[in-house]
Every structure is written in C-alpha cells, then in structure tokens.
PDB file of C-alpha atoms and ligand atoms in Angstrom:
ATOM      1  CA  UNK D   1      66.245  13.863   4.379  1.00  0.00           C
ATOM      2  CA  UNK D   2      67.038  10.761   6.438  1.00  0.00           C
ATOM      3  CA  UNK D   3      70.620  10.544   8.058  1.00  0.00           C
ATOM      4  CA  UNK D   4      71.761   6.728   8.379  1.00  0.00           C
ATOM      5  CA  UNK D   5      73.968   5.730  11.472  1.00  0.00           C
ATOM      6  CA  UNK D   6      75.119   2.315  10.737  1.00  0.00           C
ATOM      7  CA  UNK D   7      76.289   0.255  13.692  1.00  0.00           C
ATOM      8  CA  UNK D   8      78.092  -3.134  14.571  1.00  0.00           C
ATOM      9  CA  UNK D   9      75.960  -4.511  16.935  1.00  0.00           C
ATOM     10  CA  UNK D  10      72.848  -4.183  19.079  1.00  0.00           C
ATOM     11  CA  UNK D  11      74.901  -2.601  22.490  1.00  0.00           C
ATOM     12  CA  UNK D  12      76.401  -0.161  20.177  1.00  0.00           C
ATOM     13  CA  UNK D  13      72.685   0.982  19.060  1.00  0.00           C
ATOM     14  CA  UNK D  14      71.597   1.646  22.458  1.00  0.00           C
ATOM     15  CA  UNK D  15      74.747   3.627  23.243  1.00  0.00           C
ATOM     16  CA  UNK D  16      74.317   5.381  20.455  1.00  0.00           C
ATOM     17  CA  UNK D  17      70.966   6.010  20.634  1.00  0.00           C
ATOM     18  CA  UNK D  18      70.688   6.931  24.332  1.00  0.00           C
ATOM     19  CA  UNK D  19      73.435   9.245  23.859  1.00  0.00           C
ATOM     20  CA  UNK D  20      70.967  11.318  21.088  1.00  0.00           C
ATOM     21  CA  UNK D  21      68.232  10.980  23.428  1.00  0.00           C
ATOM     22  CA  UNK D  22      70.389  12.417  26.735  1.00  0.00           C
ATOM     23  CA  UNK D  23      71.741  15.197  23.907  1.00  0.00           C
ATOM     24  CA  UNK D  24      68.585  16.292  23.363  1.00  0.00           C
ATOM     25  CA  UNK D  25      67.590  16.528  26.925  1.00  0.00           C
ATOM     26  CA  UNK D  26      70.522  18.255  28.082  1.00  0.00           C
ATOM     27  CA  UNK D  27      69.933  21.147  25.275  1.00  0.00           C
ATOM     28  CA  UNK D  28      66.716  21.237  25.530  1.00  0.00           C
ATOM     29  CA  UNK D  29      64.678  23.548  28.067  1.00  0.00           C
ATOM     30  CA  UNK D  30      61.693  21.396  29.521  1.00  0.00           C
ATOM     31  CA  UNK D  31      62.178  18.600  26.891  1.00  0.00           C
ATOM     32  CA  UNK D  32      58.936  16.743  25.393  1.00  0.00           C
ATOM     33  CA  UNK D  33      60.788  12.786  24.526  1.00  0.00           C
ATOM     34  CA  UNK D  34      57.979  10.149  22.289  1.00  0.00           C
ATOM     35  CA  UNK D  35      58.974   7.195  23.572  1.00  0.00           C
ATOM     36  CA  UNK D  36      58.688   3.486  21.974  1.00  0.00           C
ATOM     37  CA  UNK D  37      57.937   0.040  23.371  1.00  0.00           C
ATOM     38  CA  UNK D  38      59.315  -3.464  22.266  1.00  0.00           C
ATOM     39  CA  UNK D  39      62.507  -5.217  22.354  1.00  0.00           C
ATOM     40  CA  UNK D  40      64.670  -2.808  20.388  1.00  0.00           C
ATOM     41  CA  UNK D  41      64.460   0.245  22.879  1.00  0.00           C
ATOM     42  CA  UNK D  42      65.445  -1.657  26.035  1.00  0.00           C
ATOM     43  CA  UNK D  43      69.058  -1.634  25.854  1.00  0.00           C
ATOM     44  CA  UNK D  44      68.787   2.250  24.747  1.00  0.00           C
ATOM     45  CA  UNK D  45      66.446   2.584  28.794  1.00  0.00           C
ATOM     46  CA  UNK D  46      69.112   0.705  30.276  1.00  0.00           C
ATOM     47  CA  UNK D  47      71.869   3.028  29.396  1.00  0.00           C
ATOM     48  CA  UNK D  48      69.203   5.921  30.101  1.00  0.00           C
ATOM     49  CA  UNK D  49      69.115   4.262  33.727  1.00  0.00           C
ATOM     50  CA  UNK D  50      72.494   3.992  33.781  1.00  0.00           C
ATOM     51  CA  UNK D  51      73.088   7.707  33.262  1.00  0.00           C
ATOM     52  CA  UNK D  52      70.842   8.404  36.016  1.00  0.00           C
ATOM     53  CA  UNK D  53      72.393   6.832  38.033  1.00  0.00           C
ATOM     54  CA  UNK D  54      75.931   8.036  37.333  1.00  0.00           C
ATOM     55  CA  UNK D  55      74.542  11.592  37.983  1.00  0.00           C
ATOM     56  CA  UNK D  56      74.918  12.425  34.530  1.00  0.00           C
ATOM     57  CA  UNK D  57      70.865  12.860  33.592  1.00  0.00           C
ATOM     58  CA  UNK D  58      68.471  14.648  35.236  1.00  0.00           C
ATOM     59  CA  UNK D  59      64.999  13.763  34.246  1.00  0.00           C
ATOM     60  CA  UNK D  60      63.286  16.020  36.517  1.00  0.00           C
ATOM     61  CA  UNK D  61      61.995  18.930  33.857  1.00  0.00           C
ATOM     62  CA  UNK D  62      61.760  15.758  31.448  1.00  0.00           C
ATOM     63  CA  UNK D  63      58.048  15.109  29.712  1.00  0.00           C
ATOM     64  CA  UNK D  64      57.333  11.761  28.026  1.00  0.00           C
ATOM     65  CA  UNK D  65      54.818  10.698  25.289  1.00  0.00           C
ATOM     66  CA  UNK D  66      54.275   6.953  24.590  1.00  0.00           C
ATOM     67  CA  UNK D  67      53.586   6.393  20.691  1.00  0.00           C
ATOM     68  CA  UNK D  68      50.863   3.751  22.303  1.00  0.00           C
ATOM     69  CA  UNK D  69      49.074   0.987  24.424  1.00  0.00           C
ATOM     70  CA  UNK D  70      47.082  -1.935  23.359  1.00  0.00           C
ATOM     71  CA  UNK D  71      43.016  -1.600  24.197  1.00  0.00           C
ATOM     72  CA  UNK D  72      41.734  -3.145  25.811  1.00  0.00           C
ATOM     73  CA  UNK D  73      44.048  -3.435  28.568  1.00  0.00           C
ATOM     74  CA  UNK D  74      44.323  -3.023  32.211  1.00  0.00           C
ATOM     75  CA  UNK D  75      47.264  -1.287  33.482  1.00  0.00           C
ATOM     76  CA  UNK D  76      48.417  -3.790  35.622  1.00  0.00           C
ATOM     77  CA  UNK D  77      48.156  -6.571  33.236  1.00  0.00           C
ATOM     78  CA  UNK D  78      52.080  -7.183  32.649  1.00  0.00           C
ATOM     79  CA  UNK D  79      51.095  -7.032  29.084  1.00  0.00           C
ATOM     80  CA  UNK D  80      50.346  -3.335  29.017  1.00  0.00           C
ATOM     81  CA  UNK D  81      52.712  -0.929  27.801  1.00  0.00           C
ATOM     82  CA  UNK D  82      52.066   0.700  31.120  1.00  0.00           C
ATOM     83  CA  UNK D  83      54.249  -1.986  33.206  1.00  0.00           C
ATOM     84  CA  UNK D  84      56.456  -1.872  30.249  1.00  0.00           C
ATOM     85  CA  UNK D  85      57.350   1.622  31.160  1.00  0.00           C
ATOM     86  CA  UNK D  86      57.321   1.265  34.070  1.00  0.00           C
ATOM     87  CA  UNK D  87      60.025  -1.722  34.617  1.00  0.00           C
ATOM     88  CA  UNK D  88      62.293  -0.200  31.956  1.00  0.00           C
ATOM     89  CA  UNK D  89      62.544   3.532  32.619  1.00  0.00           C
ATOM     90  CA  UNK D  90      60.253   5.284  35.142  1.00  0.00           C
ATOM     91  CA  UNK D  91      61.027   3.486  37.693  1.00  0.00           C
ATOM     92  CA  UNK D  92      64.811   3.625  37.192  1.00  0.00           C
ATOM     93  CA  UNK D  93      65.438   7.684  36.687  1.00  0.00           C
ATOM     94  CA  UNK D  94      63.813  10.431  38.386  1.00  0.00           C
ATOM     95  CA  UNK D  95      60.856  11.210  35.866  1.00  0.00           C
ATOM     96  CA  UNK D  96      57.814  13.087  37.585  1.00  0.00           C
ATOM     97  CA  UNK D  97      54.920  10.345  37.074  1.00  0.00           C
ATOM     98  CA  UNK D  98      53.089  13.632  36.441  1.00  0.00           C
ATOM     99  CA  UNK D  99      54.783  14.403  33.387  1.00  0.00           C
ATOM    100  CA  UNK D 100      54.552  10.879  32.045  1.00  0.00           C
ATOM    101  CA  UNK D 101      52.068  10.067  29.518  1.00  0.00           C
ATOM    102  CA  UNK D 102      50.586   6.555  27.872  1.00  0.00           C
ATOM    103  CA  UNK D 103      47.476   6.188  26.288  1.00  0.00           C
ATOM    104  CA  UNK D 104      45.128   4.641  28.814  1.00  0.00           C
ATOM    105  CA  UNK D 105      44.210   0.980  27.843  1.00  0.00           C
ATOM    106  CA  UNK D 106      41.044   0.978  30.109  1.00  0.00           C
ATOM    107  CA  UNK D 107      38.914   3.660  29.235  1.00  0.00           C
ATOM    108  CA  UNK D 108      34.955   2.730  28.083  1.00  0.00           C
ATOM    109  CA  UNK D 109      35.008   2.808  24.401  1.00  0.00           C
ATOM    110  CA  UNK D 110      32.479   5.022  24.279  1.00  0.00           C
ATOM    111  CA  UNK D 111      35.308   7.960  25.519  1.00  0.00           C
ATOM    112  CA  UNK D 112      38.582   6.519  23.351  1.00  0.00           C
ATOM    113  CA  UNK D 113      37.922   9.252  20.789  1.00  0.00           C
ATOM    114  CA  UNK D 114      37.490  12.001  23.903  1.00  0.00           C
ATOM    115  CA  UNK D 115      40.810  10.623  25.258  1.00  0.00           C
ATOM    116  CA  UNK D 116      42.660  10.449  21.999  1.00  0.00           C
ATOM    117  CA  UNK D 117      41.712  14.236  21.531  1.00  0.00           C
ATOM    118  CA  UNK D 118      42.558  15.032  24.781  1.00  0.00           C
ATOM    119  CA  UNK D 119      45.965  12.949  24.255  1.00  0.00           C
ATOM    120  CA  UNK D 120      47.283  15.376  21.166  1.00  0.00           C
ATOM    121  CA  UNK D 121      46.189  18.379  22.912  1.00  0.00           C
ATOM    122  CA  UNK D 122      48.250  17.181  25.958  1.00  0.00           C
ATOM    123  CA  UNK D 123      51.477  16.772  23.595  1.00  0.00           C
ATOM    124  CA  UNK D 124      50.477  20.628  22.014  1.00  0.00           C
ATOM    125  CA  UNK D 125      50.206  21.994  25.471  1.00  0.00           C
ATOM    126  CA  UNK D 126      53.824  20.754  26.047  1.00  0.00           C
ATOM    127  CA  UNK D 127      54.909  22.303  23.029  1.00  0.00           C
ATOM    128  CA  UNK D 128      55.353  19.505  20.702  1.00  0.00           C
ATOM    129  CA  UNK D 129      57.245  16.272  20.595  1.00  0.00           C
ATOM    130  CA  UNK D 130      60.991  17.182  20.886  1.00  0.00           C
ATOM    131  CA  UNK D 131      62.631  13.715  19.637  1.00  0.00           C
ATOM    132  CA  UNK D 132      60.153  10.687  18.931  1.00  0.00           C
ATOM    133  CA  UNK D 133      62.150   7.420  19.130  1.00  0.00           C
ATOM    134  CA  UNK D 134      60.621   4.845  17.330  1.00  0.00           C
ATOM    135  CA  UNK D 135      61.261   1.517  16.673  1.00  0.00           C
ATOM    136  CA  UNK D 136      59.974  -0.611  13.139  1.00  0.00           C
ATOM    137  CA  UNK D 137      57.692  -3.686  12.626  1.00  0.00           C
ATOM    138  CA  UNK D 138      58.664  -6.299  10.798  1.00  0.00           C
ATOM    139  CA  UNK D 139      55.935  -4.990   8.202  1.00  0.00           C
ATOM    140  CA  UNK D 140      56.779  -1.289   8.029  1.00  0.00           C
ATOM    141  CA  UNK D 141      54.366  -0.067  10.861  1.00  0.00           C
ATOM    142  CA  UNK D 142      54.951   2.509  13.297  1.00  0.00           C
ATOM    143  CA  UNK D 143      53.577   2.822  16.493  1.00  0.00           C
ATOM    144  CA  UNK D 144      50.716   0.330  15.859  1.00  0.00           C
ATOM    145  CA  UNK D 145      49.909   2.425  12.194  1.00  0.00           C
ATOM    146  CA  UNK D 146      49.867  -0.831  11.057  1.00  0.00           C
ATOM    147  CA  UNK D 147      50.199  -0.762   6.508  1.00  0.00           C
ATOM    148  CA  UNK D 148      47.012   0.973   5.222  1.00  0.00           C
ATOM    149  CA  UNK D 149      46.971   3.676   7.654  1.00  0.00           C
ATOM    150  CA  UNK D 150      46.123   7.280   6.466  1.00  0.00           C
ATOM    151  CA  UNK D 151      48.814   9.869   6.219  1.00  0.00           C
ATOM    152  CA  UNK D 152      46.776  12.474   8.012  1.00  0.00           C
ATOM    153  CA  UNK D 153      45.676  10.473  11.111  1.00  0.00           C
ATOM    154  CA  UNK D 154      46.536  11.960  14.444  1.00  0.00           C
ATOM    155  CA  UNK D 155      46.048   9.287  17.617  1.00  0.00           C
ATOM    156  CA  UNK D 156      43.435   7.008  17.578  1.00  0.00           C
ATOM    157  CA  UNK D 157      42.114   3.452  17.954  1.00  0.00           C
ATOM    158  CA  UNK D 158      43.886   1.003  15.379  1.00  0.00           C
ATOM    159  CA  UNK D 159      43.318  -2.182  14.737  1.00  0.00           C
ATOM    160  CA  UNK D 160      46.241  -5.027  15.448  1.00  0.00           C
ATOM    161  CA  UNK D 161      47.305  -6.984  12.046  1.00  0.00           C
ATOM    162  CA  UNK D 162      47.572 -10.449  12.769  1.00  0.00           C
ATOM    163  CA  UNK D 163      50.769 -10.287  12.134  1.00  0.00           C
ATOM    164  CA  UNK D 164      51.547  -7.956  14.495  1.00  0.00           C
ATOM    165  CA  UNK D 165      49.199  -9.999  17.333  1.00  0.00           C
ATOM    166  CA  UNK D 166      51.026 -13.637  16.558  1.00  0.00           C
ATOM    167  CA  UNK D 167      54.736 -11.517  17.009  1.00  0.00           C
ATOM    168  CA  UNK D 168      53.461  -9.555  20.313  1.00  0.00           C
ATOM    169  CA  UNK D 169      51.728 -12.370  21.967  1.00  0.00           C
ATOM    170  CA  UNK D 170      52.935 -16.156  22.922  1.00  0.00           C
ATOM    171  CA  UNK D 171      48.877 -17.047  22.906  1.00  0.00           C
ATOM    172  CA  UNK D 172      45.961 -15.135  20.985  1.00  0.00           C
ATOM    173  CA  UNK D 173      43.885 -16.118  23.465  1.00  0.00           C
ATOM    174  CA  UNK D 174      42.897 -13.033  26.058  1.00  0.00           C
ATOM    175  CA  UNK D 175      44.935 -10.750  24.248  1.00  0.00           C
ATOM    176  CA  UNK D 176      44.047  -7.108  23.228  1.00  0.00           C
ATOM    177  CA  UNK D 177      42.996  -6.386  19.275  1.00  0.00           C
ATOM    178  CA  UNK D 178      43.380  -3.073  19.122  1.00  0.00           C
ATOM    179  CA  UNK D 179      45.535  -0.176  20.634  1.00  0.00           C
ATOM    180  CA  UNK D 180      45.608   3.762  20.619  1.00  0.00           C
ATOM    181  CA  UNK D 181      48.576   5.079  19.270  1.00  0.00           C
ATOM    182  CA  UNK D 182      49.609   8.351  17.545  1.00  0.00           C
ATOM    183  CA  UNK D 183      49.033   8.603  14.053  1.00  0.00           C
ATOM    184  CA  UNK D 184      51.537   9.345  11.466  1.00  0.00           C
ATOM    185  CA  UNK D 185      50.945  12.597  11.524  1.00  0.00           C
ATOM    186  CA  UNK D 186      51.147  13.248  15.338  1.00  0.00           C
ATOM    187  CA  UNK D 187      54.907  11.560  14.622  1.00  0.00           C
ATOM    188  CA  UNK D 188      55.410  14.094  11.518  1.00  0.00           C
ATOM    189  CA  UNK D 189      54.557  16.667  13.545  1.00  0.00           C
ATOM    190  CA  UNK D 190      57.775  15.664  15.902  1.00  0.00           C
ATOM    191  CA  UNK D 191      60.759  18.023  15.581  1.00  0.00           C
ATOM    192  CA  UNK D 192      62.953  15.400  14.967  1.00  0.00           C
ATOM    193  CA  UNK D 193      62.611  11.635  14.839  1.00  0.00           C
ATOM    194  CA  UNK D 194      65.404   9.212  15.951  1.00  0.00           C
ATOM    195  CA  UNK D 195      64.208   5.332  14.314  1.00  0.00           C
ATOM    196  CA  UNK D 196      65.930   2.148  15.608  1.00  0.00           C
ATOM    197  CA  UNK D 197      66.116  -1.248  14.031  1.00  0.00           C
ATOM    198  CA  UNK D 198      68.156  -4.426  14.430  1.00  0.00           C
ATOM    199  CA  UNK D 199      68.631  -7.615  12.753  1.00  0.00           C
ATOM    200  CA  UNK D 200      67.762  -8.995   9.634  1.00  0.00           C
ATOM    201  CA  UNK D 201      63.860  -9.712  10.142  1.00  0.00           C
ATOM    202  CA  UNK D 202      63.669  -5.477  10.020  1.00  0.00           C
ATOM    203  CA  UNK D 203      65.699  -5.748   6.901  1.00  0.00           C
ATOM    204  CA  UNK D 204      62.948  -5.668   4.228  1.00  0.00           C
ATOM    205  CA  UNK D 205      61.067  -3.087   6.280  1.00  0.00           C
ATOM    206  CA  UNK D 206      63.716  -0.387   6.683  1.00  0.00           C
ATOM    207  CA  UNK D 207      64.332  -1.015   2.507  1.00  0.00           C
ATOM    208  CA  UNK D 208      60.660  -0.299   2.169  1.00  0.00           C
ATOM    209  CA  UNK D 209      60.729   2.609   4.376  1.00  0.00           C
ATOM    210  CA  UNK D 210      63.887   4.211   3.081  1.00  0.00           C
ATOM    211  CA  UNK D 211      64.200   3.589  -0.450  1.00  0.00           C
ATOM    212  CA  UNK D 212      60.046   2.672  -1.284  1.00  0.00           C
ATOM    213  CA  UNK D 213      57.640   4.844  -2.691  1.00  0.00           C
ATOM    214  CA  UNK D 214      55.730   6.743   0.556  1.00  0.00           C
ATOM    215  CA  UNK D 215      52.868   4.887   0.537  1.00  0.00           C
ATOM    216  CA  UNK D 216      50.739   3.819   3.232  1.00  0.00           C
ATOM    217  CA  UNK D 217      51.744  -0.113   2.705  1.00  0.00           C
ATOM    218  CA  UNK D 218      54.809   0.807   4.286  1.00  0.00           C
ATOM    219  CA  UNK D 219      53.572   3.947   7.125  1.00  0.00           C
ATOM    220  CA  UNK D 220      57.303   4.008   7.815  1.00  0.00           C
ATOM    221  CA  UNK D 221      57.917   5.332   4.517  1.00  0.00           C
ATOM    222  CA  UNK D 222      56.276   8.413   5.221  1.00  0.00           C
ATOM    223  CA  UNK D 223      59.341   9.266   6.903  1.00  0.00           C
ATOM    224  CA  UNK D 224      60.846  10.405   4.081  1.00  0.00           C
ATOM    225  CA  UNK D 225      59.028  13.237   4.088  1.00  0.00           C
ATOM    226  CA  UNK D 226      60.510  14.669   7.601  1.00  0.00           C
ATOM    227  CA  UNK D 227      63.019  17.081   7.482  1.00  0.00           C
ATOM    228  CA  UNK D 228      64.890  15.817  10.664  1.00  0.00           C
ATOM    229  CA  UNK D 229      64.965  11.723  10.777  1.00  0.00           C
ATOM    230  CA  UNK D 230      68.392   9.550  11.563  1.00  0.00           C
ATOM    231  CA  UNK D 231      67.488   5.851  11.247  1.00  0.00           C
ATOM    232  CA  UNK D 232      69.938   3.568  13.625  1.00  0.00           C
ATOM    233  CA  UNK D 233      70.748   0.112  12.292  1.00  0.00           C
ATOM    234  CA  UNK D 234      72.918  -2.642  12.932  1.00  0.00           C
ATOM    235  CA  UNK D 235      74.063  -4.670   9.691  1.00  0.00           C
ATOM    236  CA  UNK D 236      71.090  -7.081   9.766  1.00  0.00           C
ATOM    237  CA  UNK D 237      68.496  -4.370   9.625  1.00  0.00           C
ATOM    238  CA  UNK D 238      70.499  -2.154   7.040  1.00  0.00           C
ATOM    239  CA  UNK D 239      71.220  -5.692   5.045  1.00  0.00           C
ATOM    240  CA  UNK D 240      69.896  -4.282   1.999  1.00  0.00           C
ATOM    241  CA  UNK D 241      71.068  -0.749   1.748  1.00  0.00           C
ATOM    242  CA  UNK D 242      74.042  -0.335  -0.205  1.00  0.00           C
ATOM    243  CA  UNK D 243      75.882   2.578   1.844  1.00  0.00           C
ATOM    244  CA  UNK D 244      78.252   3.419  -0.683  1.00  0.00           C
TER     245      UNK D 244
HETATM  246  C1  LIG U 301      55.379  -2.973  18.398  1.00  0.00           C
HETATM  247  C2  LIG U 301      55.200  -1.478  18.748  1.00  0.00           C
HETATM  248  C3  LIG U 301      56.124  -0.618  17.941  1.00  0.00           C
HETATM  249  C4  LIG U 301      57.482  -1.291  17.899  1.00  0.00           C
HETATM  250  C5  LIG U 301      57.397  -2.529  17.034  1.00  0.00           C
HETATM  251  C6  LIG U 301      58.691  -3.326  16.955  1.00  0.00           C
HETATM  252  O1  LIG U 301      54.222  -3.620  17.989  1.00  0.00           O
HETATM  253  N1  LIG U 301      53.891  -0.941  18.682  1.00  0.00           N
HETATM  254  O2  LIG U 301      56.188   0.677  18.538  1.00  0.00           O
HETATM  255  O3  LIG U 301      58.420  -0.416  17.334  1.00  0.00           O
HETATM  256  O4  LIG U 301      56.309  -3.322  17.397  1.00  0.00           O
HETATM  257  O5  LIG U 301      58.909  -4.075  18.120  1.00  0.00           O
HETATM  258  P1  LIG U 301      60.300  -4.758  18.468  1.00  0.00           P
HETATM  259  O6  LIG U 301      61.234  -3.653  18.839  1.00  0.00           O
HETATM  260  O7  LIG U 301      60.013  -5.685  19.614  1.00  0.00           O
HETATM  261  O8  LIG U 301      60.747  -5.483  17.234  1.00  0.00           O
END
C-alpha cells in the first residue's frame, strides 16, 4: 500500500519530509535512518540542520545508513557521496561519526563483496533500517539499482547506466562506473520507506513505479509490494497521477 502526499512546491517537500524523518526519530528508541544522496534530499538536510540547531533534534542515539557511494572513489574526492554527507548533514547536527555509515568507495576490489556483507550485517546488528528515504531516477532506479536489477539482491557492486553517468557527472572523463549500494531487497527489508520526487523529469518514473507492473525495468516499482511506503511529490513529479 503506498500513501501519496502531494505537495505545492519543492520547500514544502522538505518540510514535509524532514518533519517524517524528525517523527520517526523522536519515537523511536536508538533510531536506524537510510539516507539518500542527490539534489532532492538537500532541502529535507537543511531543515534537519535547522532543527538542530533550534534545539529541537537530538541526533546523538541517531544511526545512519547511506543507500550508496560510487566505486571507485576516494573519499575526499568532492564527488563522493562521502563529502556529500558530510557538507549536508553530519557536519551540521550532532551525529556520532561512529554511528554513521557509507559504503566505502576505496576498498581493493578484490574485498567489495567482504565489505558489502559486512555492510548488511552492520544494518542487522542495528536492528534494521527504521525509515529509508529515498529519492527516484529519472529511469525508475533506486539507490543505483539501476532497471534490470534482481528483486532479491541485497548490497552490492552495480554498474552505472549511462544515463545515470551523463545526469551525475558534468564530464565522463575520470568519473566512477560503478557504485555499491543496497539492493532492493536490503530497502524492502526497511520498516517503512519515505520516497521523494520533484518536477516533471521524475514524472514518467513515479507513473512507472506506482501504477506499472513490478518489474525490474522500473526497481522502483517493487515498492508496491511494501507494506509501509508514502511517496512525496510536488505537481511535476505526480503530473501523471490522477488523484481523484
Ligand atoms: C542518484 C542516486 C539516487 C538518487 C537519484 C536521483 O543517482 N543514487 O539515490 O535518488 O540519483 O537524484 P536527484 O535527487 O539528484 O534527482
């Protein structure tokens, strides 16, 4: 069952959608938060900052998951999903680093499968993924479970579409091909999933992924299997959904 939250415009997303995400926390004893990269999410950190700051948030007893990081990839390459984080949220609230996880972009290849193992017992051994936020590419992927990607698959080393490497990166020159991410079912296996989209270039992809077959053209759609997903759009992205 997927709830729908329609709203006006992107602010009104992140409000909304950091207000879910500091629910959560607050209820929650020792929360476990998946936690997205890209544009859409920023405006949802900001307000998370902005909380913080206020003294309304403690992050303290807060763990973190990121869905993934391109590979390879040094961490202090201001591509990485690792400065990412950094700039947008860990360095504006009071997370312990220690409880912060990302995939690590620079590990030999010969130990990626070792560390994606390692990576989904870490999330079991916090107890599961409380709320995963995600965001949507403009071709239905999730994480970087880019179309084609098996239902079962739990995190592991994906190849970049070229789709997705033309959108992420101004040159394709030096840039990553791959990343580790969670697979859809390390997402499934989430409690509850919050998904945020905006404009109209997400349009055809939220259609796909809400009123599609679940098929793994569109791994979004497999979505529709979760018991506990609210998908957050602003008119562009839910262009095509008759609400009625
Ligand atoms: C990236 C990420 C996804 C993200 C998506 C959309 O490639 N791996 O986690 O949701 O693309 O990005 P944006 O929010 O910038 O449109």
């Amino acid at each position: 069952m997927v709830e729908l939250k329609l709203k006006s415009n992107y602010q009104e997303i992140s409000n909304s959608s950091a207000r879910l995400i500091a629910k959560k926390m607050i209820r929650t004893t020792n929360p476990v938060i998946g936690l997205p990269t890209g544009k859409t999410p920023e405006g949802a950190y900001d307000r998370m900052g902005q909380y913080y700051r206020e003294g309304l948030l403690d992050f303290s007893e807060v763990t973190t998951f990121n869905l993934d990081e391109y590979y390879p990839i040094k961490k202090e390459d201001p591509k990485s999903f690792y400065q990412y984080m950094n700039e947008k949220l860990y360095s504006q609230v009071n997370l312990k680093r220690d409880r912060t996880h990302i995939p690590d972009g620079s590990i030999p290849h010969s130990k990626v499968n070792l560390h994606c193992k390692r990576y989904e017992k870490k999330i079991d051994k916090a107890g599961g993924v409380d709320l995963m936020v995600l965001g949507i590419g403009e071709n239905g992927h999730i994480g970087f479970n880019e179309p084609g990607t098996e239902l079962h698959t739990t995190t592991h080393l994906a190849k970049l579409s070229k789709e997705t490497m033309e959108k992420n990166f101004s040159s394709l020159e030096n840039t990553p091909s791959h990343a580790i991410t969670m697979g859809l079912q390390t997402i499934m296996q989430s409690k509850e999933i919050l998904l945020l989209a905006t404009g109209e270039r997400k349009a055809g992809a939220v259609e796909k992924a809400l009123l599609g077959p679940v098929t793994k053209d569109c791994p979004a759609s497999v979505l529709q299997l979760h018991p506990n997903v609210t998908f957050i759009l602003d008119n562009g992205a839910a262009k095509n959904i008759d609400f009625a």
